[in-house]
């Protein structure tokens, strides 16, 4: 019997690397996507030898149309594709007025356009086989807006809303959709942003716990919006009950003090 095939973007570090490993332990063959070719080849070889699955490194910069098109074509030709994890992402700090415009455009492309196009490529394959799962790695930030983080929150809100709408469209088809909304997770994310680690240890989750929770939610068939960690689920519940104007007041006060 042929094994399932999973595609993970941003598979060389952090949450994506963990998805690749946990899916490999479940016996999935893997297509792994990131920009750094050497690192990609190393992760692909390590997982293939540790878990006896087939792995393919697919170097791509998903902020570019050409690379997204190449990957979409690869997906269209993958009849066994059962899981798509749209995970690649990055953060920046600072007010939009002073931010590097190219980087902000790249963020919109990576967090919104690329996942949308990859989902469109994957859906015909999954709908044909009447099985599959799409995981969009969003964030707790998708429920708030934040001074100094305006574009990031907005792109993640897109991913969460897209996932909820898609889940409604796909009900009864056998294809699941999940918006995975982690809080602070120990990966390379904050270090790549050049942020000092000032939060207490209890505020962080491990990528292993985040991905384990995501896969357990898929096993149970939901919910669509998946928030790992009891503390973050309580936080999201509070945010959802908080008037938007009050969120604005809090974020302005916090940012002015930084
Ligand atoms: N860590 C957190 O606290 C946290 C919380 C909530 C949500 N998230 C979300 O979780 C996702 C994964 O983040 P992480 O924390 O695991 O980050 P990470 O450790 O920095 O890993 C990012 C991964 O994405 C790849 N990547 C970055 N830019 C790319 C591009 N243009 N094209 C293709 N691949 C690219 C990186 O590889 P290359 O550099 O080689 O391309 C790397 O494999 C992101 O969407 C992030 O927004 C993270």
PDB file of C-alpha atoms and ligand atoms in Angstrom:
ATOM      1  CA  UNK A   1       0.000   0.000   0.000  1.00  0.00           C
ATOM      2  CA  UNK A   2       1.388   3.449  -0.833  1.00  0.00           C
ATOM      3  CA  UNK A   3       2.105   5.786   2.057  1.00  0.00           C
ATOM      4  CA  UNK A   4       0.661   9.241   2.550  1.00  0.00           C
ATOM      5  CA  UNK A   5       2.666  12.226   1.360  1.00  0.00           C
ATOM      6  CA  UNK A   6       3.007  15.437   3.367  1.00  0.00           C
ATOM      7  CA  UNK A   7       4.404  18.779   2.206  1.00  0.00           C
ATOM      8  CA  UNK A   8       5.792  21.162   4.818  1.00  0.00           C
ATOM      9  CA  UNK A   9       6.959  24.697   4.045  1.00  0.00           C
ATOM     10  CA  UNK A  10       9.624  26.186   6.300  1.00  0.00           C
ATOM     11  CA  UNK A  11      10.686  22.641   7.154  1.00  0.00           C
ATOM     12  CA  UNK A  12      14.294  23.272   8.188  1.00  0.00           C
ATOM     13  CA  UNK A  13      13.730  24.969  11.550  1.00  0.00           C
ATOM     14  CA  UNK A  14      11.331  25.398  14.441  1.00  0.00           C
ATOM     15  CA  UNK A  15       7.704  24.400  14.011  1.00  0.00           C
ATOM     16  CA  UNK A  16       8.105  23.243  10.387  1.00  0.00           C
ATOM     17  CA  UNK A  17      11.087  21.011  11.224  1.00  0.00           C
ATOM     18  CA  UNK A  18       9.009  19.495  14.028  1.00  0.00           C
ATOM     19  CA  UNK A  19       6.037  18.884  11.691  1.00  0.00           C
ATOM     20  CA  UNK A  20       8.403  17.100   9.315  1.00  0.00           C
ATOM     21  CA  UNK A  21       9.758  14.891  12.107  1.00  0.00           C
ATOM     22  CA  UNK A  22       6.401  14.038  13.705  1.00  0.00           C
ATOM     23  CA  UNK A  23       4.859  13.271  10.305  1.00  0.00           C
ATOM     24  CA  UNK A  24       7.856  11.069   9.479  1.00  0.00           C
ATOM     25  CA  UNK A  25       7.277   9.120  12.733  1.00  0.00           C
ATOM     26  CA  UNK A  26       3.715   8.560  11.500  1.00  0.00           C
ATOM     27  CA  UNK A  27       5.131   7.095   8.262  1.00  0.00           C
ATOM     28  CA  UNK A  28       4.478   9.971   5.862  1.00  0.00           C
ATOM     29  CA  UNK A  29       6.798  10.527   2.925  1.00  0.00           C
ATOM     30  CA  UNK A  30       7.819  14.177   2.821  1.00  0.00           C
ATOM     31  CA  UNK A  31       8.339  17.101   0.495  1.00  0.00           C
ATOM     32  CA  UNK A  32      10.298  19.684   2.472  1.00  0.00           C
ATOM     33  CA  UNK A  33      10.471  23.331   1.415  1.00  0.00           C
ATOM     34  CA  UNK A  34      12.780  26.177   2.512  1.00  0.00           C
ATOM     35  CA  UNK A  35      15.350  28.527   0.949  1.00  0.00           C
ATOM     36  CA  UNK A  36      18.620  27.224   2.408  1.00  0.00           C
ATOM     37  CA  UNK A  37      19.499  24.322   0.106  1.00  0.00           C
ATOM     38  CA  UNK A  38      22.235  22.759   2.259  1.00  0.00           C
ATOM     39  CA  UNK A  39      20.125  22.782   5.387  1.00  0.00           C
ATOM     40  CA  UNK A  40      17.212  21.337   3.450  1.00  0.00           C
ATOM     41  CA  UNK A  41      19.338  18.475   2.106  1.00  0.00           C
ATOM     42  CA  UNK A  42      20.603  17.759   5.631  1.00  0.00           C
ATOM     43  CA  UNK A  43      17.097  17.645   7.169  1.00  0.00           C
ATOM     44  CA  UNK A  44      15.799  15.494   4.286  1.00  0.00           C
ATOM     45  CA  UNK A  45      18.667  12.990   4.650  1.00  0.00           C
ATOM     46  CA  UNK A  46      18.408  12.872   8.469  1.00  0.00           C
ATOM     47  CA  UNK A  47      14.665  12.140   8.474  1.00  0.00           C
ATOM     48  CA  UNK A  48      14.922   9.588   5.654  1.00  0.00           C
ATOM     49  CA  UNK A  49      17.571   7.615   7.490  1.00  0.00           C
ATOM     50  CA  UNK A  50      15.953   7.928  10.944  1.00  0.00           C
ATOM     51  CA  UNK A  51      12.412   6.930   9.928  1.00  0.00           C
ATOM     52  CA  UNK A  52      12.770   5.048   6.630  1.00  0.00           C
ATOM     53  CA  UNK A  53      10.490   7.441   4.734  1.00  0.00           C
ATOM     54  CA  UNK A  54      11.091   8.989   1.303  1.00  0.00           C
ATOM     55  CA  UNK A  55      12.040  12.663   1.525  1.00  0.00           C
ATOM     56  CA  UNK A  56      12.467  15.309  -1.152  1.00  0.00           C
ATOM     57  CA  UNK A  57      14.043  18.701  -0.511  1.00  0.00           C
ATOM     58  CA  UNK A  58      12.378  21.387  -2.632  1.00  0.00           C
ATOM     59  CA  UNK A  59      14.378  24.641  -2.385  1.00  0.00           C
ATOM     60  CA  UNK A  60      12.105  27.624  -2.902  1.00  0.00           C
ATOM     61  CA  UNK A  61      11.700  31.219  -1.831  1.00  0.00           C
ATOM     62  CA  UNK A  62       7.948  31.470  -1.335  1.00  0.00           C
ATOM     63  CA  UNK A  63       7.978  35.254  -1.501  1.00  0.00           C
ATOM     64  CA  UNK A  64       8.544  34.942  -5.270  1.00  0.00           C
ATOM     65  CA  UNK A  65       5.834  34.152  -7.830  1.00  0.00           C
ATOM     66  CA  UNK A  66       8.134  31.889  -9.858  1.00  0.00           C
ATOM     67  CA  UNK A  67       9.004  29.622  -6.920  1.00  0.00           C
ATOM     68  CA  UNK A  68       5.386  29.457  -5.735  1.00  0.00           C
ATOM     69  CA  UNK A  69       4.336  28.496  -9.286  1.00  0.00           C
ATOM     70  CA  UNK A  70       7.012  25.746  -9.432  1.00  0.00           C
ATOM     71  CA  UNK A  71       5.846  24.372  -6.082  1.00  0.00           C
ATOM     72  CA  UNK A  72       2.165  24.573  -7.067  1.00  0.00           C
ATOM     73  CA  UNK A  73       2.988  22.532 -10.183  1.00  0.00           C
ATOM     74  CA  UNK A  74       4.837  19.964  -8.051  1.00  0.00           C
ATOM     75  CA  UNK A  75       1.787  19.722  -5.783  1.00  0.00           C
ATOM     76  CA  UNK A  76      -0.562  19.305  -8.752  1.00  0.00           C
ATOM     77  CA  UNK A  77       1.538  16.318  -9.855  1.00  0.00           C
ATOM     78  CA  UNK A  78       1.495  14.693  -6.375  1.00  0.00           C
ATOM     79  CA  UNK A  79      -1.485  12.332  -6.507  1.00  0.00           C
ATOM     80  CA  UNK A  80      -0.641  10.966  -3.014  1.00  0.00           C
ATOM     81  CA  UNK A  81      -0.583  14.351  -1.270  1.00  0.00           C
ATOM     82  CA  UNK A  82      -2.552  14.036   1.978  1.00  0.00           C
ATOM     83  CA  UNK A  83      -1.185  16.827   4.183  1.00  0.00           C
ATOM     84  CA  UNK A  84      -0.149  20.377   3.289  1.00  0.00           C
ATOM     85  CA  UNK A  85       1.429  22.434   6.074  1.00  0.00           C
ATOM     86  CA  UNK A  86       1.709  26.132   5.193  1.00  0.00           C
ATOM     87  CA  UNK A  87       4.202  27.071   7.884  1.00  0.00           C
ATOM     88  CA  UNK A  88       7.026  29.249   6.473  1.00  0.00           C
ATOM     89  CA  UNK A  89       6.978  32.687   8.030  1.00  0.00           C
ATOM     90  CA  UNK A  90       8.898  35.416   9.790  1.00  0.00           C
ATOM     91  CA  UNK A  91       8.304  38.432  11.981  1.00  0.00           C
ATOM     92  CA  UNK A  92       9.582  42.000  12.158  1.00  0.00           C
ATOM     93  CA  UNK A  93       9.388  44.709  14.807  1.00  0.00           C
ATOM     94  CA  UNK A  94       8.700  48.395  14.491  1.00  0.00           C
ATOM     95  CA  UNK A  95       6.171  50.824  13.133  1.00  0.00           C
ATOM     96  CA  UNK A  96       5.153  50.297   9.493  1.00  0.00           C
ATOM     97  CA  UNK A  97       6.099  53.891   8.615  1.00  0.00           C
ATOM     98  CA  UNK A  98       9.763  53.162   9.292  1.00  0.00           C
ATOM     99  CA  UNK A  99       9.916  49.546   8.134  1.00  0.00           C
ATOM    100  CA  UNK A 100      11.753  48.247   5.052  1.00  0.00           C
ATOM    101  CA  UNK A 101       8.954  48.141   2.410  1.00  0.00           C
ATOM    102  CA  UNK A 102      10.445  45.119   0.619  1.00  0.00           C
ATOM    103  CA  UNK A 103      10.412  43.053   3.796  1.00  0.00           C
ATOM    104  CA  UNK A 104       6.804  43.963   4.542  1.00  0.00           C
ATOM    105  CA  UNK A 105       5.738  43.038   0.991  1.00  0.00           C
ATOM    106  CA  UNK A 106       7.648  39.755   1.359  1.00  0.00           C
ATOM    107  CA  UNK A 107       5.734  39.061   4.586  1.00  0.00           C
ATOM    108  CA  UNK A 108       2.370  39.569   2.883  1.00  0.00           C
ATOM    109  CA  UNK A 109       3.446  37.298   0.028  1.00  0.00           C
ATOM    110  CA  UNK A 110       4.779  34.546   2.321  1.00  0.00           C
ATOM    111  CA  UNK A 111       1.908  34.533   4.839  1.00  0.00           C
ATOM    112  CA  UNK A 112      -1.041  35.096   2.483  1.00  0.00           C
ATOM    113  CA  UNK A 113      -0.451  34.713  -1.277  1.00  0.00           C
ATOM    114  CA  UNK A 114       1.813  31.653  -1.104  1.00  0.00           C
ATOM    115  CA  UNK A 115      -0.479  29.613   1.220  1.00  0.00           C
ATOM    116  CA  UNK A 116      -3.556  30.564  -0.828  1.00  0.00           C
ATOM    117  CA  UNK A 117      -1.924  29.446  -4.080  1.00  0.00           C
ATOM    118  CA  UNK A 118      -0.571  26.204  -2.564  1.00  0.00           C
ATOM    119  CA  UNK A 119      -4.020  25.420  -1.132  1.00  0.00           C
ATOM    120  CA  UNK A 120      -5.571  25.962  -4.580  1.00  0.00           C
ATOM    121  CA  UNK A 121      -3.016  23.572  -6.047  1.00  0.00           C
ATOM    122  CA  UNK A 122      -3.569  20.932  -3.342  1.00  0.00           C
ATOM    123  CA  UNK A 123      -7.355  20.932  -3.184  1.00  0.00           C
ATOM    124  CA  UNK A 124      -8.073  19.161  -6.518  1.00  0.00           C
ATOM    125  CA  UNK A 125      -5.663  16.376  -5.493  1.00  0.00           C
ATOM    126  CA  UNK A 126      -7.227  15.989  -2.020  1.00  0.00           C
ATOM    127  CA  UNK A 127     -10.823  16.319  -3.204  1.00  0.00           C
ATOM    128  CA  UNK A 128     -10.207  13.617  -5.815  1.00  0.00           C
ATOM    129  CA  UNK A 129      -9.060  11.193  -3.114  1.00  0.00           C
ATOM    130  CA  UNK A 130     -11.690  12.508  -0.643  1.00  0.00           C
ATOM    131  CA  UNK A 131      -9.072  12.750   2.073  1.00  0.00           C
ATOM    132  CA  UNK A 132      -6.495  15.205   3.300  1.00  0.00           C
ATOM    133  CA  UNK A 133      -5.620  17.985   5.688  1.00  0.00           C
ATOM    134  CA  UNK A 134      -4.425  21.552   5.227  1.00  0.00           C
ATOM    135  CA  UNK A 135      -2.683  23.137   8.204  1.00  0.00           C
ATOM    136  CA  UNK A 136      -2.127  26.880   8.030  1.00  0.00           C
ATOM    137  CA  UNK A 137       0.305  27.994  10.716  1.00  0.00           C
ATOM    138  CA  UNK A 138      -1.218  31.233  11.918  1.00  0.00           C
ATOM    139  CA  UNK A 139      -0.695  32.687  15.414  1.00  0.00           C
ATOM    140  CA  UNK A 140      -2.330  33.937  18.599  1.00  0.00           C
ATOM    141  CA  UNK A 141      -1.417  37.287  16.979  1.00  0.00           C
ATOM    142  CA  UNK A 142      -4.218  36.675  14.458  1.00  0.00           C
ATOM    143  CA  UNK A 143      -6.775  37.576  17.158  1.00  0.00           C
ATOM    144  CA  UNK A 144      -5.274  40.945  18.064  1.00  0.00           C
ATOM    145  CA  UNK A 145      -3.882  44.031  16.443  1.00  0.00           C
ATOM    146  CA  UNK A 146      -0.673  45.421  17.751  1.00  0.00           C
ATOM    147  CA  UNK A 147       1.359  48.605  17.437  1.00  0.00           C
ATOM    148  CA  UNK A 148       4.818  47.664  16.184  1.00  0.00           C
ATOM    149  CA  UNK A 149       3.458  44.462  14.679  1.00  0.00           C
ATOM    150  CA  UNK A 150       0.614  45.704  12.479  1.00  0.00           C
ATOM    151  CA  UNK A 151       1.439  43.865   9.254  1.00  0.00           C
ATOM    152  CA  UNK A 152       2.275  40.569  10.984  1.00  0.00           C
ATOM    153  CA  UNK A 153      -1.035  40.495  12.898  1.00  0.00           C
ATOM    154  CA  UNK A 154      -2.941  41.385   9.727  1.00  0.00           C
ATOM    155  CA  UNK A 155      -1.323  38.602   7.660  1.00  0.00           C
ATOM    156  CA  UNK A 156      -2.024  36.048  10.397  1.00  0.00           C
ATOM    157  CA  UNK A 157      -5.644  37.243  10.691  1.00  0.00           C
ATOM    158  CA  UNK A 158      -5.935  36.532   6.947  1.00  0.00           C
ATOM    159  CA  UNK A 159      -4.698  32.960   7.491  1.00  0.00           C
ATOM    160  CA  UNK A 160      -7.092  32.250  10.371  1.00  0.00           C
ATOM    161  CA  UNK A 161     -10.098  33.720   8.537  1.00  0.00           C
ATOM    162  CA  UNK A 162      -9.165  31.932   5.297  1.00  0.00           C
ATOM    163  CA  UNK A 163      -8.973  28.631   7.189  1.00  0.00           C
ATOM    164  CA  UNK A 164     -12.375  29.095   8.815  1.00  0.00           C
ATOM    165  CA  UNK A 165     -14.027  29.948   5.503  1.00  0.00           C
ATOM    166  CA  UNK A 166     -12.340  27.052   3.734  1.00  0.00           C
ATOM    167  CA  UNK A 167     -13.352  24.604   6.466  1.00  0.00           C
ATOM    168  CA  UNK A 168     -16.966  25.644   5.893  1.00  0.00           C
ATOM    169  CA  UNK A 169     -16.573  25.156   2.129  1.00  0.00           C
ATOM    170  CA  UNK A 170     -15.009  21.717   2.579  1.00  0.00           C
ATOM    171  CA  UNK A 171     -17.401  20.279   5.171  1.00  0.00           C
ATOM    172  CA  UNK A 172     -18.321  16.715   4.242  1.00  0.00           C
ATOM    173  CA  UNK A 173     -15.601  16.357   1.595  1.00  0.00           C
ATOM    174  CA  UNK A 174     -13.126  14.417   3.733  1.00  0.00           C
ATOM    175  CA  UNK A 175     -10.625  17.289   3.580  1.00  0.00           C
ATOM    176  CA  UNK A 176      -9.889  19.026   6.899  1.00  0.00           C
ATOM    177  CA  UNK A 177      -8.559  22.528   7.436  1.00  0.00           C
ATOM    178  CA  UNK A 178      -6.790  23.789  10.522  1.00  0.00           C
ATOM    179  CA  UNK A 179      -5.585  27.245  11.521  1.00  0.00           C
ATOM    180  CA  UNK A 180      -2.833  26.427  13.995  1.00  0.00           C
ATOM    181  CA  UNK A 181      -2.462  29.429  16.310  1.00  0.00           C
ATOM    182  CA  UNK A 182       0.581  29.053  18.552  1.00  0.00           C
ATOM    183  CA  UNK A 183       1.699  31.555  21.146  1.00  0.00           C
ATOM    184  CA  UNK A 184       5.377  32.060  22.006  1.00  0.00           C
ATOM    185  CA  UNK A 185       7.261  29.005  20.763  1.00  0.00           C
ATOM    186  CA  UNK A 186      10.987  28.359  21.142  1.00  0.00           C
ATOM    187  CA  UNK A 187      12.330  28.375  17.567  1.00  0.00           C
ATOM    188  CA  UNK A 188      14.632  30.591  15.500  1.00  0.00           C
ATOM    189  CA  UNK A 189      11.761  33.033  14.906  1.00  0.00           C
ATOM    190  CA  UNK A 190      12.574  35.632  17.594  1.00  0.00           C
ATOM    191  CA  UNK A 191      16.315  35.352  17.099  1.00  0.00           C
ATOM    192  CA  UNK A 192      15.879  36.010  13.343  1.00  0.00           C
ATOM    193  CA  UNK A 193      13.944  39.162  14.350  1.00  0.00           C
ATOM    194  CA  UNK A 194      16.843  40.191  16.573  1.00  0.00           C
ATOM    195  CA  UNK A 195      14.643  40.157  19.678  1.00  0.00           C
ATOM    196  CA  UNK A 196      16.122  39.666  23.125  1.00  0.00           C
ATOM    197  CA  UNK A 197      14.581  36.829  25.128  1.00  0.00           C
ATOM    198  CA  UNK A 198      12.920  38.753  27.968  1.00  0.00           C
ATOM    199  CA  UNK A 199       9.914  36.528  28.629  1.00  0.00           C
ATOM    200  CA  UNK A 200       9.796  34.113  31.580  1.00  0.00           C
ATOM    201  CA  UNK A 201      10.348  30.453  30.820  1.00  0.00           C
ATOM    202  CA  UNK A 202       6.715  29.468  31.513  1.00  0.00           C
ATOM    203  CA  UNK A 203       5.521  31.781  28.695  1.00  0.00           C
ATOM    204  CA  UNK A 204       7.097  29.559  26.026  1.00  0.00           C
ATOM    205  CA  UNK A 205       6.002  26.332  24.404  1.00  0.00           C
ATOM    206  CA  UNK A 206       8.236  23.822  22.668  1.00  0.00           C
ATOM    207  CA  UNK A 207       7.720  23.136  18.947  1.00  0.00           C
ATOM    208  CA  UNK A 208       7.172  19.482  19.904  1.00  0.00           C
ATOM    209  CA  UNK A 209       4.189  20.357  22.121  1.00  0.00           C
ATOM    210  CA  UNK A 210       2.732  22.735  19.492  1.00  0.00           C
ATOM    211  CA  UNK A 211       2.935  20.217  16.654  1.00  0.00           C
ATOM    212  CA  UNK A 212       1.797  17.299  18.831  1.00  0.00           C
ATOM    213  CA  UNK A 213      -1.339  19.245  19.755  1.00  0.00           C
ATOM    214  CA  UNK A 214      -1.987  20.185  16.120  1.00  0.00           C
ATOM    215  CA  UNK A 215      -1.789  16.569  14.961  1.00  0.00           C
ATOM    216  CA  UNK A 216      -4.000  15.376  17.828  1.00  0.00           C
ATOM    217  CA  UNK A 217      -6.610  17.986  16.818  1.00  0.00           C
ATOM    218  CA  UNK A 218      -6.499  16.628  13.244  1.00  0.00           C
ATOM    219  CA  UNK A 219      -6.847  13.062  14.573  1.00  0.00           C
ATOM    220  CA  UNK A 220      -9.986  14.147  16.462  1.00  0.00           C
ATOM    221  CA  UNK A 221     -11.397  15.916  13.400  1.00  0.00           C
ATOM    222  CA  UNK A 222     -11.134  19.479  14.789  1.00  0.00           C
ATOM    223  CA  UNK A 223     -11.498  22.207  15.871  1.00  0.00           C
ATOM    224  CA  UNK A 224     -10.584  24.348  12.854  1.00  0.00           C
ATOM    225  CA  UNK A 225      -8.958  27.003  15.034  1.00  0.00           C
ATOM    226  CA  UNK A 226      -6.400  25.101  17.050  1.00  0.00           C
ATOM    227  CA  UNK A 227      -4.619  26.934  19.896  1.00  0.00           C
ATOM    228  CA  UNK A 228      -1.945  24.843  21.637  1.00  0.00           C
ATOM    229  CA  UNK A 229      -1.465  25.297  25.399  1.00  0.00           C
ATOM    230  CA  UNK A 230      -4.157  25.856  28.033  1.00  0.00           C
ATOM    231  CA  UNK A 231      -2.719  29.270  28.956  1.00  0.00           C
ATOM    232  CA  UNK A 232      -2.920  30.477  25.353  1.00  0.00           C
ATOM    233  CA  UNK A 233      -6.458  29.073  24.934  1.00  0.00           C
ATOM    234  CA  UNK A 234      -7.547  31.083  27.992  1.00  0.00           C
ATOM    235  CA  UNK A 235      -5.767  34.165  26.605  1.00  0.00           C
ATOM    236  CA  UNK A 236      -7.511  33.809  23.226  1.00  0.00           C
ATOM    237  CA  UNK A 237     -10.890  33.383  24.961  1.00  0.00           C
ATOM    238  CA  UNK A 238     -10.261  36.614  26.911  1.00  0.00           C
ATOM    239  CA  UNK A 239      -9.125  38.469  23.768  1.00  0.00           C
ATOM    240  CA  UNK A 240     -12.269  37.361  21.920  1.00  0.00           C
ATOM    241  CA  UNK A 241     -14.433  38.782  24.720  1.00  0.00           C
ATOM    242  CA  UNK A 242     -12.486  42.052  24.896  1.00  0.00           C
ATOM    243  CA  UNK A 243     -13.850  45.074  23.002  1.00  0.00           C
ATOM    244  CA  UNK A 244     -11.545  45.911  20.033  1.00  0.00           C
ATOM    245  CA  UNK A 245     -11.175  49.511  21.251  1.00  0.00           C
ATOM    246  CA  UNK A 246      -9.817  48.294  24.573  1.00  0.00           C
ATOM    247  CA  UNK A 247      -7.269  46.117  22.723  1.00  0.00           C
ATOM    248  CA  UNK A 248      -6.160  49.279  20.903  1.00  0.00           C
ATOM    249  CA  UNK A 249      -5.696  51.157  24.174  1.00  0.00           C
ATOM    250  CA  UNK A 250      -3.633  48.302  25.658  1.00  0.00           C
ATOM    251  CA  UNK A 251      -1.412  47.936  22.603  1.00  0.00           C
ATOM    252  CA  UNK A 252      -0.776  51.710  22.356  1.00  0.00           C
ATOM    253  CA  UNK A 253       0.224  51.908  26.028  1.00  0.00           C
ATOM    254  CA  UNK A 254       2.458  48.826  25.763  1.00  0.00           C
ATOM    255  CA  UNK A 255       4.189  50.071  22.606  1.00  0.00           C
ATOM    256  CA  UNK A 256       4.803  53.552  23.973  1.00  0.00           C
ATOM    257  CA  UNK A 257       6.638  52.016  26.918  1.00  0.00           C
ATOM    258  CA  UNK A 258       8.935  49.807  24.758  1.00  0.00           C
TER     259      UNK A 258
HETATM  260  N1  LIG B   1       7.924  30.965  17.156  1.00  0.00           N
HETATM  261  C1  LIG B   1       6.828  31.559  17.572  1.00  0.00           C
HETATM  262  O1  LIG B   1       6.771  32.078  18.724  1.00  0.00           O
HETATM  263  C2  LIG B   1       5.602  31.589  16.695  1.00  0.00           C
HETATM  264  C3  LIG B   1       4.366  31.916  17.289  1.00  0.00           C
HETATM  265  C4  LIG B   1       3.223  31.948  16.499  1.00  0.00           C
HETATM  266  C5  LIG B   1       3.299  31.636  15.143  1.00  0.00           C
HETATM  267  N2  LIG B   1       4.502  31.329  14.584  1.00  0.00           N
HETATM  268  C6  LIG B   1       4.520  31.028  13.140  1.00  0.00           C
HETATM  269  O2  LIG B   1       5.069  29.731  12.965  1.00  0.00           O
HETATM  270  C7  LIG B   1       5.641  29.630  11.654  1.00  0.00           C
HETATM  271  C8  LIG B   1       7.010  28.978  11.758  1.00  0.00           C
HETATM  272  O3  LIG B   1       7.832  29.829  12.529  1.00  0.00           O
HETATM  273  P1  LIG B   1       9.040  29.299  13.440  1.00  0.00           P
HETATM  274  O4  LIG B   1       8.870  29.917  14.746  1.00  0.00           O
HETATM  275  O5  LIG B   1       9.172  27.823  13.313  1.00  0.00           O
HETATM  276  O6  LIG B   1      10.241  30.054  12.659  1.00  0.00           O
HETATM  277  P2  LIG B   1      11.755  29.646  12.330  1.00  0.00           P
HETATM  278  O7  LIG B   1      12.315  28.737  13.375  1.00  0.00           O
HETATM  279  O8  LIG B   1      12.450  30.940  12.067  1.00  0.00           O
HETATM  280  O9  LIG B   1      11.635  28.806  10.967  1.00  0.00           O
HETATM  281  C9  LIG B   1      11.189  29.429   9.778  1.00  0.00           C
HETATM  282  C10 LIG B   1      11.255  28.440   8.615  1.00  0.00           C
HETATM  283  O10 LIG B   1      10.672  29.077   7.469  1.00  0.00           O
HETATM  284  C11 LIG B   1      11.613  29.050   6.371  1.00  0.00           C
HETATM  285  N3  LIG B   1      11.407  30.252   5.554  1.00  0.00           N
HETATM  286  C12 LIG B   1      11.528  31.553   5.950  1.00  0.00           C
HETATM  287  N4  LIG B   1      11.323  32.383   4.917  1.00  0.00           N
HETATM  288  C13 LIG B   1      11.038  31.596   3.846  1.00  0.00           C
HETATM  289  C14 LIG B   1      10.746  31.870   2.474  1.00  0.00           C
HETATM  290  N5  LIG B   1      10.749  33.134   1.994  1.00  0.00           N
HETATM  291  N6  LIG B   1      10.495  30.827   1.641  1.00  0.00           N
HETATM  292  C15 LIG B   1      10.531  29.570   2.116  1.00  0.00           C
HETATM  293  N7  LIG B   1      10.813  29.241   3.380  1.00  0.00           N
HETATM  294  C16 LIG B   1      11.070  30.258   4.242  1.00  0.00           C
HETATM  295  C17 LIG B   1      12.987  28.997   7.065  1.00  0.00           C
HETATM  296  O11 LIG B   1      14.014  28.417   6.251  1.00  0.00           O
HETATM  297  P3  LIG B   1      14.940  29.328   5.253  1.00  0.00           P
HETATM  298  O12 LIG B   1      15.371  30.531   6.027  1.00  0.00           O
HETATM  299  O13 LIG B   1      16.041  28.415   4.820  1.00  0.00           O
HETATM  300  O14 LIG B   1      14.042  29.672   4.093  1.00  0.00           O
HETATM  301  C18 LIG B   1      12.667  28.042   8.224  1.00  0.00           C
HETATM  302  O15 LIG B   1      12.673  26.710   7.767  1.00  0.00           O
HETATM  303  C19 LIG B   1       5.650  31.050  11.088  1.00  0.00           C
HETATM  304  O16 LIG B   1       4.597  31.194  10.153  1.00  0.00           O
HETATM  305  C20 LIG B   1       5.407  31.942  12.314  1.00  0.00           C
HETATM  306  O17 LIG B   1       4.743  33.141  11.966  1.00  0.00           O
HETATM  307  C21 LIG B   1       5.650  31.284  15.334  1.00  0.00           C
END
